[in-house]
Amino acid sequence: MSEQLRSIVPMFGGATSYVETLDEIIEYINAQQPTTDELVGWHRGRFERVSSRDSILRRCDYLEDVGFLEVHAGEWDLGPEGQRYQANRSTETLFEIMCRRNLGLRSLLYALSVGPMSIDDVGRQQLNTHPELGWDPSNDDMALQRVNWLRSLGVVQKDGDQYALTAEGRQFTDNAVEEWAGSTMTEESVTSDPMVAGTYETTVEARAIDPEFRATALYQFDQSCAVSDVDHPDLLDVAHILPWSDYPEYRADLQNVLPLSKIHHAAFDRKLFTIDAEFHLQVNPQFETDSQLLRETICDRAGEQISLPEDTVSPKHLEAHNAVLEWV
């Protein structure tokens, strides 16, 4: 069960009743350990207009793939995730299972934290952020199934033709960017003199973030560095404008991040350059370098306006970041 699932299957019972339906299935299977025929018969008796054996088993197979169910010697029982969820019936546990096993749910919540989205917006966000999902862009079904699971979990609500985060959904995004990254810390080399790009001697720590937050941020900037146009994902970092440690309330704010190449991320964090609220590149006058790359992408561009996608970066965050820089 290590690989995340690309397809999400709806439950019977309606768009906001998926969790209720899952609860009933788990209760029935935990009590009866039914055969496949009995499980199909139970579905037909429980839900109106449900008769197709293939349709029923498609849902059961999905729950087996997630780990809620398993079948042995022709009888269905709870799988490891089903046992864990059955033990406490916690929405938090169910939400964790669904986000861990299904690709793209977390990135969708991060995208919704910026503002409401239509179902077409949801489909584009999911496919552009996770191309491996691979569904037909003209088919809304896969996007609908995702938002309906999230509605059933209480983290997304529908208002007209728009989908938005609930208070619970916003609380999740505030915490998930760190929680889903684990506690692994890496070390990156930096120079002992912050004004000179020279020999690397000391180290600083760089915090890991949720890979789905990273994917969502990179998608907003067309997978390229905001300053240098480096466009290889493995060479890009997600840099926080307002520092992670000082502004925990903005850790999951997509308007508080800039995709930067690793070297430009280090230069930004060392205050060798910044971007003002009108998106002009500002260079620390004490910054000295013999690097042609740094001269061409930073020093020689002082005062130049950076082209950023609309509504991707908050000018207020840039103002707050720059307020502590004496040279701006």
CSV table of C-alpha atoms in Angstrom, one decimal:
chain,number,residue,atom,x,y,z
A,1,MET,CA,0.0,0.0,0.0
A,2,SER,CA,3.0,2.4,-0.4
A,3,GLU,CA,2.0,3.9,-3.7
A,4,GLN,CA,-0.7,6.6,-3.6
A,5,LEU,CA,-3.9,5.9,-5.4
A,6,ARG,CA,-4.6,8.0,-8.5
A,7,SER,CA,-8.3,7.3,-8.8
A,8,ILE,CA,-10.9,8.1,-6.0
A,9,VAL,CA,-14.2,6.3,-6.1
A,10,PRO,CA,-17.5,7.8,-4.8
A,11,MET,CA,-19.7,6.1,-2.2
A,12,PHE,CA,-23.4,5.4,-2.5
A,13,GLY,CA,-25.7,7.7,-0.6
A,14,GLY,CA,-25.1,11.2,-2.0
A,15,ALA,CA,-22.4,13.8,-2.4
A,16,THR,CA,-22.0,14.6,1.2
A,17,SER,CA,-22.7,11.2,2.7
A,18,TYR,CA,-19.6,9.3,1.7
A,19,VAL,CA,-18.3,9.0,5.3
A,20,GLU,CA,-21.7,7.9,6.6
A,21,THR,CA,-21.8,5.2,3.9
A,22,LEU,CA,-18.2,4.1,4.7
A,23,ASP,CA,-19.2,3.9,8.4
A,24,GLU,CA,-22.1,1.6,7.6
A,25,ILE,CA,-20.0,-0.7,5.4
A,26,ILE,CA,-17.3,-1.0,8.1
A,27,GLU,CA,-19.9,-1.8,10.8
A,28,TYR,CA,-21.6,-4.4,8.6
A,29,ILE,CA,-18.3,-6.1,7.6
A,30,ASN,CA,-16.9,-6.0,11.1
A,31,ALA,CA,-20.0,-7.7,12.5
A,32,GLN,CA,-20.7,-10.2,9.7
A,33,GLN,CA,-17.4,-11.0,7.7
A,34,PRO,CA,-19.7,-11.5,4.7
A,35,THR,CA,-19.0,-13.4,1.4
A,36,THR,CA,-18.9,-11.3,-1.7
A,37,ASP,CA,-22.4,-12.3,-2.6
A,38,GLU,CA,-23.6,-11.3,0.8
A,39,LEU,CA,-21.8,-8.0,0.6
A,40,VAL,CA,-23.4,-7.3,-2.8
A,41,GLY,CA,-26.8,-8.3,-1.4
A,42,TRP,CA,-26.4,-6.0,1.6
A,43,HIS,CA,-25.6,-3.0,-0.7
A,44,ARG,CA,-28.7,-3.8,-2.8
A,45,GLY,CA,-30.9,-3.8,0.2
A,46,ARG,CA,-29.4,-0.8,1.8
A,47,PHE,CA,-29.3,1.7,-1.1
A,48,GLU,CA,-32.0,2.6,-3.5
A,49,ARG,CA,-31.4,2.1,-7.2
A,50,VAL,CA,-28.2,0.1,-6.6
A,51,SER,CA,-28.2,-3.2,-8.4
A,52,SER,CA,-25.1,-3.4,-10.6
A,53,ARG,CA,-22.7,-6.0,-9.1
A,54,ASP,CA,-19.8,-4.4,-10.9
A,55,SER,CA,-20.6,-0.9,-9.5
A,56,ILE,CA,-20.8,-2.3,-6.0
A,57,LEU,CA,-17.6,-4.3,-6.3
A,58,ARG,CA,-15.7,-1.3,-7.8
A,59,ARG,CA,-16.4,0.6,-4.6
A,60,CYS,CA,-15.4,-2.4,-2.4
A,61,ASP,CA,-12.2,-2.8,-4.4
A,62,TYR,CA,-11.4,0.8,-3.9
A,63,LEU,CA,-11.9,0.5,-0.1
A,64,GLU,CA,-9.6,-2.6,-0.3
A,65,ASP,CA,-7.0,-0.6,-2.1
A,66,VAL,CA,-7.1,2.2,0.6
A,67,GLY,CA,-6.8,-0.5,3.3
A,68,PHE,CA,-10.2,-0.2,4.9
A,69,LEU,CA,-11.2,-3.7,3.7
A,70,GLU,CA,-9.6,-7.0,2.8
A,71,VAL,CA,-10.8,-10.4,1.6
A,72,HIS,CA,-9.6,-13.8,2.6
A,73,ALA,CA,-10.9,-17.2,1.4
A,74,GLY,CA,-14.0,-15.5,0.0
A,75,GLU,CA,-14.9,-13.5,3.1
A,76,TRP,CA,-14.6,-9.8,3.7
A,77,ASP,CA,-13.1,-8.3,6.8
A,78,LEU,CA,-11.5,-5.0,8.0
A,79,GLY,CA,-8.1,-4.2,6.6
A,80,PRO,CA,-5.4,-2.5,8.7
A,81,GLU,CA,-6.8,1.0,8.0
A,82,GLY,CA,-10.3,-0.1,8.6
A,83,GLN,CA,-9.3,-1.5,12.0
A,84,ARG,CA,-7.5,1.7,12.9
A,85,TYR,CA,-10.5,3.8,12.0
A,86,GLN,CA,-13.0,1.5,13.6
A,87,ALA,CA,-11.1,1.7,16.9
A,88,ASN,CA,-11.9,5.4,17.4
A,89,ARG,CA,-14.2,6.5,14.6
A,90,SER,CA,-12.2,9.8,14.5
A,91,THR,CA,-12.7,12.1,11.6
A,92,GLU,CA,-9.0,13.1,12.0
A,93,THR,CA,-8.0,9.5,11.6
A,94,LEU,CA,-10.2,9.0,8.5
A,95,PHE,CA,-8.9,12.3,7.0
A,96,GLU,CA,-5.3,11.3,7.6
A,97,ILE,CA,-5.9,7.9,5.9
A,98,MET,CA,-7.6,9.4,2.9
A,99,CYS,CA,-4.9,12.1,2.4
A,100,ARG,CA,-2.1,9.7,2.8
A,101,ARG,CA,-3.5,7.1,0.4
A,102,ASN,CA,-5.0,9.3,-2.3
A,103,LEU,CA,-2.7,11.5,-4.4
A,104,GLY,CA,-3.7,15.2,-4.7
A,105,LEU,CA,-6.1,15.7,-1.9
A,106,ARG,CA,-3.8,17.8,0.2
A,107,SER,CA,-2.6,19.9,-2.8
A,108,LEU,CA,-6.3,20.7,-3.5
A,109,LEU,CA,-6.8,21.9,0.0
A,110,TYR,CA,-3.7,24.1,-0.3
A,111,ALA,CA,-5.0,25.6,-3.6
A,112,LEU,CA,-8.4,26.2,-2.0
A,113,SER,CA,-6.7,28.1,0.8
A,114,VAL,CA,-6.0,30.9,-1.7
A,115,GLY,CA,-9.7,31.2,-2.6
A,116,PRO,CA,-12.8,29.4,-3.8
A,117,MET,CA,-12.6,27.3,-7.0
A,118,SER,CA,-15.1,26.0,-9.6
A,119,ILE,CA,-15.1,22.3,-10.5
A,120,ASP,CA,-13.2,23.3,-13.7
A,121,ASP,CA,-10.6,25.0,-11.6
A,122,VAL,CA,-10.3,21.9,-9.4
A,123,GLY,CA,-9.8,19.7,-12.4
A,124,ARG,CA,-7.1,21.9,-13.8
A,125,GLN,CA,-5.3,22.3,-10.5
A,126,GLN,CA,-5.2,18.6,-9.9
A,127,LEU,CA,-4.0,17.6,-13.4
A,128,ASN,CA,-1.4,20.4,-13.7
A,129,THR,CA,0.0,19.8,-10.2
A,130,HIS,CA,-0.2,16.0,-10.5
A,131,PRO,CA,0.0,15.1,-14.2
A,132,GLU,CA,0.4,11.4,-13.3
A,133,LEU,CA,-3.3,11.4,-12.4
A,134,GLY,CA,-3.9,11.2,-16.1
A,135,TRP,CA,-7.7,11.5,-16.4
A,136,ASP,CA,-9.5,13.1,-19.3
A,137,PRO,CA,-9.5,16.9,-18.7
A,138,SER,CA,-13.0,17.2,-20.3
A,139,ASN,CA,-14.5,14.8,-17.7
A,140,ASP,CA,-15.5,16.4,-14.4
A,141,ASP,CA,-16.3,13.2,-12.6
A,142,MET,CA,-12.8,12.7,-11.1
A,143,ALA,CA,-12.7,16.3,-9.8
A,144,LEU,CA,-16.3,16.0,-8.4
A,145,GLN,CA,-15.4,12.8,-6.6
A,146,ARG,CA,-12.5,14.5,-4.9
A,147,VAL,CA,-14.4,17.5,-3.7
A,148,ASN,CA,-17.3,15.3,-2.6
A,149,TRP,CA,-15.0,13.2,-0.4
A,150,LEU,CA,-13.6,16.5,1.1
A,151,ARG,CA,-17.2,17.8,1.6
A,152,SER,CA,-18.1,14.6,3.4
A,153,LEU,CA,-15.1,15.0,5.6
A,154,GLY,CA,-16.2,18.5,6.5
A,155,VAL,CA,-13.2,20.4,5.2
A,156,VAL,CA,-14.8,21.8,2.0
A,157,GLN,CA,-18.2,23.4,1.4
A,158,LYS,CA,-20.1,24.2,-1.8
A,159,ASP,CA,-21.6,27.7,-2.4
A,160,GLY,CA,-23.3,27.8,-5.7
A,161,ASP,CA,-20.8,26.6,-8.3
A,162,GLN,CA,-17.8,27.4,-6.1
A,163,TYR,CA,-16.0,25.2,-3.6
A,164,ALA,CA,-14.3,26.7,-0.5
A,165,LEU,CA,-12.5,25.6,2.6
A,166,THR,CA,-14.5,25.3,5.9
A,167,ALA,CA,-12.9,26.4,9.1
A,168,GLU,CA,-11.8,22.8,9.7
A,169,GLY,CA,-10.2,22.8,6.2
A,170,ARG,CA,-8.3,26.0,6.9
A,171,GLN,CA,-7.0,24.6,10.2
A,172,PHE,CA,-5.8,21.5,8.4
A,173,THR,CA,-3.8,23.5,5.8
A,174,ASP,CA,-2.3,25.6,8.6
A,175,ASN,CA,-0.8,22.5,10.2
A,176,ALA,CA,-0.3,20.1,7.3
A,177,VAL,CA,2.6,21.9,5.6
A,178,GLU,CA,4.9,20.8,8.4
A,179,GLU,CA,3.1,17.7,9.8
A,180,TRP,CA,3.0,15.9,6.4
A,181,ALA,CA,6.7,16.6,5.8
A,182,GLY,CA,7.9,14.6,8.8
A,183,SER,CA,10.7,15.9,11.0
A,184,THR,CA,13.6,15.3,8.7
A,185,MET,CA,16.0,18.2,8.6
A,186,THR,CA,18.7,18.7,6.0
A,187,GLU,CA,21.9,20.8,6.0
A,188,GLU,CA,22.9,23.2,3.3
A,189,SER,CA,26.3,24.9,3.2
A,190,VAL,CA,26.6,28.6,3.3
A,191,THR,CA,29.5,31.0,3.4
A,192,SER,CA,30.6,32.4,6.8
A,193,ASP,CA,30.4,35.9,5.3
A,194,PRO,CA,26.8,36.7,4.2
A,195,MET,CA,28.0,39.4,1.8
A,196,VAL,CA,30.4,37.3,-0.2
A,197,ALA,CA,29.7,34.3,-2.4
A,198,GLY,CA,32.9,32.4,-1.7
A,199,THR,CA,34.1,29.2,0.1
A,200,TYR,CA,31.4,27.3,1.9
A,201,GLU,CA,32.4,26.7,5.5
A,202,THR,CA,29.4,26.7,7.9
A,203,THR,CA,26.0,25.1,7.7
A,204,VAL,CA,22.4,26.1,8.3
A,205,GLU,CA,19.3,23.9,8.6
A,206,ALA,CA,16.6,23.8,5.9
A,207,ARG,CA,13.1,22.6,6.9
A,208,ALA,CA,11.3,20.0,4.9
A,209,ILE,CA,7.7,20.8,3.8
A,210,ASP,CA,4.8,18.7,2.6
A,211,PRO,CA,5.6,17.5,-0.9
A,212,GLU,CA,2.1,18.3,-2.0
A,213,PHE,CA,2.4,21.9,-0.8
A,214,ARG,CA,5.7,22.1,-2.7
A,215,ALA,CA,4.0,20.7,-5.9
A,216,THR,CA,1.1,23.2,-5.5
A,217,ALA,CA,3.5,26.2,-5.1
A,218,LEU,CA,5.6,25.2,-8.1
A,219,TYR,CA,2.5,24.8,-10.3
A,220,GLN,CA,1.5,28.4,-9.5
A,221,PHE,CA,4.8,29.6,-11.0
A,222,ASP,CA,4.9,27.2,-14.0
A,223,GLN,CA,7.7,25.1,-12.3
A,224,SER,CA,10.3,27.8,-12.6
A,225,CYS,CA,12.4,30.0,-10.4
A,226,ALA,CA,10.9,33.5,-9.9
A,227,VAL,CA,14.3,35.2,-10.4
A,228,SER,CA,16.5,33.0,-12.6
A,229,ASP,CA,13.9,31.0,-14.7
A,230,VAL,CA,15.6,27.7,-13.7
A,231,ASP,CA,12.9,25.2,-14.6
A,232,HIS,CA,14.2,21.8,-13.4
A,233,PRO,CA,12.0,20.8,-10.4
A,234,ASP,CA,14.9,19.1,-8.6
A,235,LEU,CA,16.8,22.3,-8.6
A,236,LEU,CA,14.0,24.4,-7.1
A,237,ASP,CA,13.1,25.2,-3.5
A,238,VAL,CA,10.0,26.8,-2.0
A,239,ALA,CA,11.2,29.8,-0.2
A,240,HIS,CA,9.1,31.5,2.5
A,241,ILE,CA,9.0,35.3,2.3
A,242,LEU,CA,8.0,35.7,6.0
A,243,PRO,CA,10.3,33.3,7.7
A,244,TRP,CA,9.0,29.9,8.8
A,245,SER,CA,10.1,30.2,12.4
A,246,ASP,CA,8.9,33.7,13.0
A,247,TYR,CA,5.5,33.5,11.2
A,248,PRO,CA,3.9,30.1,11.8
A,249,GLU,CA,0.5,31.5,10.8
A,250,TYR,CA,1.8,32.0,7.2
A,251,ARG,CA,3.6,28.7,6.7
A,252,ALA,CA,0.9,27.3,4.5
A,253,ASP,CA,0.0,30.6,2.8
A,254,LEU,CA,0.7,30.1,-0.9
A,255,GLN,CA,1.1,33.9,-1.2
A,256,ASN,CA,4.0,33.8,1.2
A,257,VAL,CA,6.2,31.6,-1.0
A,258,LEU,CA,8.5,32.0,-3.9
A,259,PRO,CA,9.9,29.1,-6.0
A,260,LEU,CA,13.6,29.8,-6.2
A,261,SER,CA,16.6,27.8,-7.4
A,262,LYS,CA,18.6,26.5,-4.5
A,263,ILE,CA,21.4,29.1,-4.9
A,264,HIS,CA,18.8,31.9,-5.2
A,265,HIS,CA,17.0,30.6,-2.2
A,266,ALA,CA,20.2,30.7,-0.2
A,267,ALA,CA,20.9,34.3,-1.5
A,268,PHE,CA,17.4,35.4,-0.6
A,269,ASP,CA,17.6,33.9,2.9
A,270,ARG,CA,21.0,35.5,3.4
A,271,LYS,CA,19.4,38.9,2.5
A,272,LEU,CA,21.6,39.4,-0.6
A,273,PHE,CA,18.6,40.5,-2.5
A,274,THR,CA,14.9,41.0,-2.1
A,275,ILE,CA,11.8,41.9,-4.0
A,276,ASP,CA,9.8,45.0,-3.2
A,277,ALA,CA,6.0,45.3,-3.0
A,278,GLU,CA,5.9,46.4,-6.7
A,279,PHE,CA,8.0,43.3,-7.5
A,280,HIS,CA,11.2,45.1,-8.3
A,281,LEU,CA,14.4,43.3,-7.6
A,282,GLN,CA,16.4,45.0,-4.9
A,283,VAL,CA,20.1,44.1,-4.3
A,284,ASN,CA,22.1,44.5,-1.1
A,285,PRO,CA,24.7,47.1,-2.0
A,286,GLN,CA,27.3,45.2,0.0
A,287,PHE,CA,26.8,42.0,-2.0
A,288,GLU,CA,30.0,41.2,-3.9
A,289,THR,CA,30.5,38.2,-6.2
A,290,ASP,CA,32.7,37.1,-9.1
A,291,SER,CA,30.0,34.6,-10.2
A,292,GLN,CA,28.7,35.4,-13.7
A,293,LEU,CA,25.5,33.6,-12.9
A,294,LEU,CA,24.8,35.7,-9.8
A,295,ARG,CA,25.7,38.9,-11.6
A,296,GLU,CA,23.4,38.2,-14.5
A,297,THR,CA,20.5,37.0,-12.5
A,298,ILE,CA,20.7,39.3,-9.5
A,299,CYS,CA,23.3,42.1,-9.4
A,300,ASP,CA,22.9,43.4,-13.0
A,301,ARG,CA,19.1,43.4,-12.6
A,302,ALA,CA,18.8,45.7,-9.6
A,303,GLY,CA,15.6,47.8,-10.0
A,304,GLU,CA,14.2,45.5,-12.7
A,305,GLN,CA,10.6,44.4,-12.2
A,306,ILE,CA,10.1,40.7,-11.8
A,307,SER,CA,7.4,39.1,-13.8
A,308,LEU,CA,5.2,37.1,-11.4
A,309,PRO,CA,1.9,35.3,-12.2
A,310,GLU,CA,-1.0,37.4,-11.0
A,311,ASP,CA,-2.1,37.1,-7.4
A,312,THR,CA,0.6,34.6,-6.5
A,313,VAL,CA,2.6,36.7,-4.1
A,314,SER,CA,1.3,39.1,-1.4
A,315,PRO,CA,2.8,42.6,-1.5
A,316,LYS,CA,2.1,42.9,2.2
A,317,HIS,CA,4.3,39.9,2.9
A,318,LEU,CA,7.1,41.5,0.9
A,319,GLU,CA,6.7,44.8,2.7
A,320,ALA,CA,6.9,43.0,6.1
A,321,HIS,CA,9.9,41.0,5.0
A,322,ASN,CA,11.7,44.1,3.8
A,323,ALA,CA,10.8,46.2,6.8
A,324,VAL,CA,13.7,44.7,8.8
A,325,LEU,CA,16.3,45.2,6.0
A,326,GLU,CA,18.2,48.4,6.7
A,327,TRP,CA,19.4,48.7,3.1
A,328,VAL,CA,16.1,48.6,1.4
